[in-house]
Amino acid sequence: MHRRLHGRGALFDVDPAGLAPRLVGLRPHQHRSHPFEHPGELPFVVLTGARGLGKSAVLGELRDAYRGHTPVALVDCAEGQFAGPPADRPAESWSPVGQALLVIAEQLAEPVTGAGRITFPRLMSGLVAVAASGWGDADSERIRREVERILLLNESGSWISGLAGRWAGKVAAKVVAAATGTGPLLSGAIEATLESVAEGFTSRRHQKASVWYRTYPNAGGHAQRGLILLAGHFRAGGTSREHAERYLVRALLADLTEAYAGVLPRMQRLGRPLVLIDDAQTAPGPGLVEAVLRDRAEGIEDHVVFVAARRGEGRDELRSAVRRELPEVARRSGWSPEAAPSSRALLLALPPLSPDDTLHIVGAVCDGTPVPPQLPPATHRLTGGNPLGIALLAESAAQHLPGASSLGELLTADVRTTEDRPAAPAYRELLDRLVPAEHLDELTVLAAAHDHDSACALAAALLPDTFGPADVRALRTRLAEEGLATVPGQFVGDPFVRTLLLLRLHLRDADHASWRTAHETLIAHYPDPARARFRLHHELALGGTESAVAQLRDTFHTLDTRAWLDTLRFVASAPYFHAHDAEGRDFTGRGDRRTAVALGRSDAGQEPPEGTDAVLHLRVRRLLHAMWQLGDPLVLPDPRVCDRLRFELEQLSNLRPAGNALLWRASRDWPAAALAGRPMHGPGGTGDGGDGDDDDGPDDRSGEA
């Protein structure tokens, strides 16, 4: 059974077996074989989703589960070693894919239980040829350093200590001599490499590897010419380089296939080799994925288990891939390829964690610290099951309870995530890992927007003049590519990310000037009475409740009941990051006046407007504040306010015979959802109440049934 991850049993379960043991052929953390689900061609697994869903954690757990039992390699395409060549190496003889192949092979070469090191003579020869093409003005020490690292891929781990290392040094000396001599540099280096491979190994297997490049296109049956052509294509860049890189990937897989050939290797090696690729949406990820998929589609077999992780859904790059939700592959993947190369991929969307998973994570992290019973469900509601958010909030709770009284305080409190990093506010730590760093400032402002037009209005008010409508569209496209949800009526669809960004906007200035400017801009942006709900929402975010109460009061008897409830819910979803005084101004206290108003404690000081139904006015005022408080994802639900919400909706249901059923259902559903840590959806299953989605502005479908 998996040891650290929650909600990922479909991958790691042992009995019945999850996807990983069915593909690898080994039980996790055990050197015990398991029958293959795909004994022939197997799928290239790609984990998809937005940031923070635990894709990297899954890859790390896979590495730990199989390391030492079967060959395993893990590369993170976001690491700096893949961003560009070393300072002393020409760009023409280096690429992210070539570097990744070297790193992957170095890890796969490590001995495992029952079997020694794997050697990579084919890959080694190709990488030396590519490196040699950049040695035109190199000194002998740099050549020796580069070639020795590559040649050690052929170190077999001989029982004669140091023999392989000494052989690699000997080969390096021969290559250096050839490369710095008077003859053609590239051909001399390649000839020396091939000769050394032939001399150093006498087995038929390695002799076959030394001549593998005879089949390179236009090589004419000559391995040396094939390697020269490979190096030339690599230096040419563009599609020629991609062609050469495909052959290098094929060389790696051919070496792995050779290592498993024969009776004795098959008996010694119980599981398939496992290659893990993180952040596969960035180079070298796309090149590695495409090379494997194309070769498999062309009938070139390998038996390597590839598991990659990428942000977003990959619909452009992997159009024909088989797509599954993670629970769907718990017992059988149901994968079978078609003609297109991308159909060889099996895309798995990692789901959010469940409320039970959240409960267990908070309990484990806060072990020994008293936790309010409402904290786990409230944490799940805020994060939407985002594993990173759950884990960091749990860590903040462990460090700050019982002093902190709300999730808002846990987010703004300093948290130390590791001993070697300084403490920082939890919300900043989360934003650093959940949104693109280069767009954090823009997203902080645009998080308050509902669509393209309102985002443009905010950009004009709070962002530099250079950030215009085209940039707004590009940023929204980027969010979709990152895998963030698209939600009607919100520029930033993911509620958790949006809450964090709005919190950052609120705290951006000591006097909350940017916060006020943003909401005042949007209040002015929605003068149309048909879109009054948006104006009222932003007025409420600034502490102004009078207009919202008046609108809800005056439309209670005339507006469709479902639309009225949707309006109440949307207006009351306004953020509340700071306490407000009686005039709606921010102040530094910890008090939350919404509870007092919801419970009717301030009714005596209220004078309803002349000519209005005073009872209805006060009831709507209490109801609005109850919804505002219970819908706030940053506070723990107050059972007293839940009772008041239930009572007020019951009383209102008596005043609207035609809408009695919906109001009564809301009086049951909403308080129960708030206490359980669930969003308060519209009664009868209405979603967001038509808060808008298209680029032309909000689609106010307030009268929809």
PDB file of N, CA and C in Angstrom, residues 4-8 50-58 350-354 357-358 361-362 365 379-380 382-395 430 433-434 494 496:
ATOM      1  N   ARG A   4       2.464   7.483   1.798  1.00  0.00           N
ATOM      2  CA  ARG A   4       2.309   8.874   2.189  1.00  0.00           C
ATOM      3  C   ARG A   4       1.132   9.571   1.516  1.00  0.00           C
ATOM      4  N   LEU A   5       0.724   9.083   0.367  1.00  0.00           N
ATOM      5  CA  LEU A   5      -0.274   9.799  -0.413  1.00  0.00           C
ATOM      6  C   LEU A   5      -1.687   9.396  -0.018  1.00  0.00           C
ATOM      7  N   HIS A   6      -2.583  10.365  -0.106  1.00  0.00           N
ATOM      8  CA  HIS A   6      -4.004  10.125   0.137  1.00  0.00           C
ATOM      9  C   HIS A   6      -4.750  10.259  -1.184  1.00  0.00           C
ATOM     10  N   GLY A   7      -5.777   9.452  -1.360  1.00  0.00           N
ATOM     11  CA  GLY A   7      -6.637   9.571  -2.522  1.00  0.00           C
ATOM     12  C   GLY A   7      -6.031   9.095  -3.823  1.00  0.00           C
ATOM     13  N   ARG A   8      -4.918   8.359  -3.769  1.00  0.00           N
ATOM     14  CA  ARG A   8      -4.255   7.909  -4.991  1.00  0.00           C
ATOM     15  C   ARG A   8      -4.136   6.381  -5.029  1.00  0.00           C
ATOM     16  N   ALA A  50      -4.122  20.928 -12.813  1.00  0.00           N
ATOM     17  CA  ALA A  50      -3.540  22.214 -12.449  1.00  0.00           C
ATOM     18  C   ALA A  50      -2.451  22.020 -11.403  1.00  0.00           C
ATOM     19  N   ARG A  51      -1.811  23.111 -11.037  1.00  0.00           N
ATOM     20  CA  ARG A  51      -0.778  23.076 -10.007  1.00  0.00           C
ATOM     21  C   ARG A  51      -1.393  22.693  -8.663  1.00  0.00           C
ATOM     22  N   GLY A  52      -0.578  22.040  -7.857  1.00  0.00           N
ATOM     23  CA  GLY A  52      -0.990  21.757  -6.487  1.00  0.00           C
ATOM     24  C   GLY A  52      -1.788  20.489  -6.298  1.00  0.00           C
ATOM     25  N   LEU A  53      -2.084  19.752  -7.393  1.00  0.00           N
ATOM     26  CA  LEU A  53      -2.894  18.542  -7.268  1.00  0.00           C
ATOM     27  C   LEU A  53      -2.067  17.306  -6.913  1.00  0.00           C
ATOM     28  N   GLY A  54      -0.764  17.464  -6.765  1.00  0.00           N
ATOM     29  CA  GLY A  54       0.054  16.358  -6.286  1.00  0.00           C
ATOM     30  C   GLY A  54       0.679  15.512  -7.364  1.00  0.00           C
ATOM     31  N   LYS A  55       0.810  16.034  -8.589  1.00  0.00           N
ATOM     32  CA  LYS A  55       1.420  15.242  -9.665  1.00  0.00           C
ATOM     33  C   LYS A  55       2.873  14.913  -9.331  1.00  0.00           C
ATOM     34  N   SER A  56       3.619  15.905  -8.876  1.00  0.00           N
ATOM     35  CA  SER A  56       5.021  15.661  -8.516  1.00  0.00           C
ATOM     36  C   SER A  56       5.126  14.695  -7.346  1.00  0.00           C
ATOM     37  N   ALA A  57       4.198  14.796  -6.408  1.00  0.00           N
ATOM     38  CA  ALA A  57       4.212  13.882  -5.260  1.00  0.00           C
ATOM     39  C   ALA A  57       3.981  12.447  -5.710  1.00  0.00           C
ATOM     40  N   VAL A  58       3.107  12.252  -6.705  1.00  0.00           N
ATOM     41  CA  VAL A  58       2.867  10.910  -7.224  1.00  0.00           C
ATOM     42  C   VAL A  58       4.131  10.351  -7.866  1.00  0.00           C
ATOM     43  N   LEU A 350      -5.838  13.862 -12.347  1.00  0.00           N
ATOM     44  CA  LEU A 350      -5.791  13.654 -10.901  1.00  0.00           C
ATOM     45  C   LEU A 350      -6.941  14.422 -10.251  1.00  0.00           C
ATOM     46  N   PRO A 351      -7.793  13.758  -9.509  1.00  0.00           N
ATOM     47  CA  PRO A 351      -8.926  14.457  -8.888  1.00  0.00           C
ATOM     48  C   PRO A 351      -8.512  15.142  -7.598  1.00  0.00           C
ATOM     49  N   PRO A 352      -9.303  16.103  -7.133  1.00  0.00           N
ATOM     50  CA  PRO A 352      -9.074  16.665  -5.801  1.00  0.00           C
ATOM     51  C   PRO A 352      -9.252  15.594  -4.735  1.00  0.00           C
ATOM     52  N   LEU A 353      -8.728  15.860  -3.559  1.00  0.00           N
ATOM     53  CA  LEU A 353      -8.889  14.925  -2.454  1.00  0.00           C
ATOM     54  C   LEU A 353     -10.290  15.035  -1.872  1.00  0.00           C
ATOM     55  N   SER A 354     -10.713  14.007  -1.186  1.00  0.00           N
ATOM     56  CA  SER A 354     -12.054  13.953  -0.602  1.00  0.00           C
ATOM     57  C   SER A 354     -12.055  14.594   0.782  1.00  0.00           C
ATOM     58  N   ASP A 357     -10.102  12.430   3.084  1.00  0.00           N
ATOM     59  CA  ASP A 357      -8.654  12.608   2.934  1.00  0.00           C
ATOM     60  C   ASP A 357      -8.192  13.847   3.687  1.00  0.00           C
ATOM     61  N   THR A 358      -8.960  14.936   3.567  1.00  0.00           N
ATOM     62  CA  THR A 358      -8.608  16.172   4.263  1.00  0.00           C
ATOM     63  C   THR A 358      -8.596  15.958   5.763  1.00  0.00           C
ATOM     64  N   ILE A 361      -5.398  14.078   6.672  1.00  0.00           N
ATOM     65  CA  ILE A 361      -4.179  14.878   6.541  1.00  0.00           C
ATOM     66  C   ILE A 361      -4.066  15.871   7.682  1.00  0.00           C
ATOM     67  N   VAL A 362      -5.144  16.591   7.968  1.00  0.00           N
ATOM     68  CA  VAL A 362      -5.114  17.558   9.070  1.00  0.00           C
ATOM     69  C   VAL A 362      -4.811  16.847  10.381  1.00  0.00           C
ATOM     70  N   VAL A 365      -0.990  15.829  10.446  1.00  0.00           N
ATOM     71  CA  VAL A 365      -0.067  16.955  10.596  1.00  0.00           C
ATOM     72  C   VAL A 365      -0.212  17.604  11.965  1.00  0.00           C
ATOM     73  N   THR A 379     -11.508  23.511   5.812  1.00  0.00           N
ATOM     74  CA  THR A 379     -10.298  23.461   4.989  1.00  0.00           C
ATOM     75  C   THR A 379     -10.601  22.842   3.631  1.00  0.00           C
ATOM     76  N   HIS A 380     -11.415  21.804   3.637  1.00  0.00           N
ATOM     77  CA  HIS A 380     -11.765  21.167   2.364  1.00  0.00           C
ATOM     78  C   HIS A 380     -12.600  22.098   1.499  1.00  0.00           C
ATOM     79  N   LEU A 382     -12.544  25.412   1.491  1.00  0.00           N
ATOM     80  CA  LEU A 382     -11.683  26.481   0.994  1.00  0.00           C
ATOM     81  C   LEU A 382     -10.797  25.994  -0.139  1.00  0.00           C
ATOM     82  N   THR A 383     -10.143  24.863   0.051  1.00  0.00           N
ATOM     83  CA  THR A 383      -9.162  24.387  -0.919  1.00  0.00           C
ATOM     84  C   THR A 383      -9.778  23.637  -2.083  1.00  0.00           C
ATOM     85  N   GLY A 384     -11.033  23.186  -1.921  1.00  0.00           N
ATOM     86  CA  GLY A 384     -11.631  22.361  -2.955  1.00  0.00           C
ATOM     87  C   GLY A 384     -10.952  21.020  -3.097  1.00  0.00           C
ATOM     88  N   GLY A 385     -10.234  20.582  -2.061  1.00  0.00           N
ATOM     89  CA  GLY A 385      -9.532  19.309  -2.119  1.00  0.00           C
ATOM     90  C   GLY A 385      -8.148  19.401  -2.715  1.00  0.00           C
ATOM     91  N   ASN A 386      -7.618  20.610  -2.904  1.00  0.00           N
ATOM     92  CA  ASN A 386      -6.262  20.781  -3.435  1.00  0.00           C
ATOM     93  C   ASN A 386      -5.249  20.248  -2.425  1.00  0.00           C
ATOM     94  N   PRO A 387      -4.480  19.212  -2.757  1.00  0.00           N
ATOM     95  CA  PRO A 387      -3.580  18.600  -1.778  1.00  0.00           C
ATOM     96  C   PRO A 387      -2.559  19.565  -1.204  1.00  0.00           C
ATOM     97  N   LEU A 388      -1.984  20.435  -2.050  1.00  0.00           N
ATOM     98  CA  LEU A 388      -1.002  21.395  -1.552  1.00  0.00           C
ATOM     99  C   LEU A 388      -1.642  22.344  -0.557  1.00  0.00           C
ATOM    100  N   GLY A 389      -2.831  22.842  -0.873  1.00  0.00           N
ATOM    101  CA  GLY A 389      -3.508  23.756   0.030  1.00  0.00           C
ATOM    102  C   GLY A 389      -3.853  23.103   1.356  1.00  0.00           C
ATOM    103  N   ILE A 390      -4.324  21.870   1.293  1.00  0.00           N
ATOM    104  CA  ILE A 390      -4.671  21.149   2.523  1.00  0.00           C
ATOM    105  C   ILE A 390      -3.435  20.972   3.396  1.00  0.00           C
ATOM    106  N   ALA A 391      -2.348  20.508   2.779  1.00  0.00           N
ATOM    107  CA  ALA A 391      -1.140  20.222   3.546  1.00  0.00           C
ATOM    108  C   ALA A 391      -0.573  21.486   4.182  1.00  0.00           C
ATOM    109  N   LEU A 392      -0.570  22.608   3.450  1.00  0.00           N
ATOM    110  CA  LEU A 392       0.038  23.812   4.006  1.00  0.00           C
ATOM    111  C   LEU A 392      -0.856  24.446   5.070  1.00  0.00           C
ATOM    112  N   LEU A 393      -2.163  24.398   4.877  1.00  0.00           N
ATOM    113  CA  LEU A 393      -3.054  24.905   5.917  1.00  0.00           C
ATOM    114  C   LEU A 393      -2.962  24.041   7.174  1.00  0.00           C
ATOM    115  N   ALA A 394      -2.826  22.733   6.996  1.00  0.00           N
ATOM    116  CA  ALA A 394      -2.658  21.859   8.154  1.00  0.00           C
ATOM    117  C   ALA A 394      -1.365  22.182   8.892  1.00  0.00           C
ATOM    118  N   GLU A 395      -0.309  22.480   8.132  1.00  0.00           N
ATOM    119  CA  GLU A 395       0.962  22.845   8.764  1.00  0.00           C
ATOM    120  C   GLU A 395       0.830  24.164   9.511  1.00  0.00           C
ATOM    121  N   LEU A 430       1.577  29.555  -0.923  1.00  0.00           N
ATOM    122  CA  LEU A 430       0.658  28.880  -1.830  1.00  0.00           C
ATOM    123  C   LEU A 430       0.645  29.533  -3.205  1.00  0.00           C
ATOM    124  N   ARG A 433       3.382  28.708  -5.604  1.00  0.00           N
ATOM    125  CA  ARG A 433       3.372  27.372  -6.203  1.00  0.00           C
ATOM    126  C   ARG A 433       2.102  27.076  -6.997  1.00  0.00           C
ATOM    127  N   LEU A 434       1.115  27.961  -6.940  1.00  0.00           N
ATOM    128  CA  LEU A 434      -0.159  27.683  -7.609  1.00  0.00           C
ATOM    129  C   LEU A 434      -0.412  28.533  -8.848  1.00  0.00           C
ATOM    130  N   ASP A 494     -10.849  29.051 -10.554  1.00  0.00           N
ATOM    131  CA  ASP A 494     -10.634  28.221  -9.370  1.00  0.00           C
ATOM    132  C   ASP A 494     -10.909  29.034  -8.107  1.00  0.00           C
ATOM    133  N   PHE A 496     -10.320  28.547  -4.928  1.00  0.00           N
ATOM    134  CA  PHE A 496      -9.225  28.612  -3.961  1.00  0.00           C
ATOM    135  C   PHE A 496      -8.150  29.585  -4.414  1.00  0.00           C
TER     136      PHE A 496
END
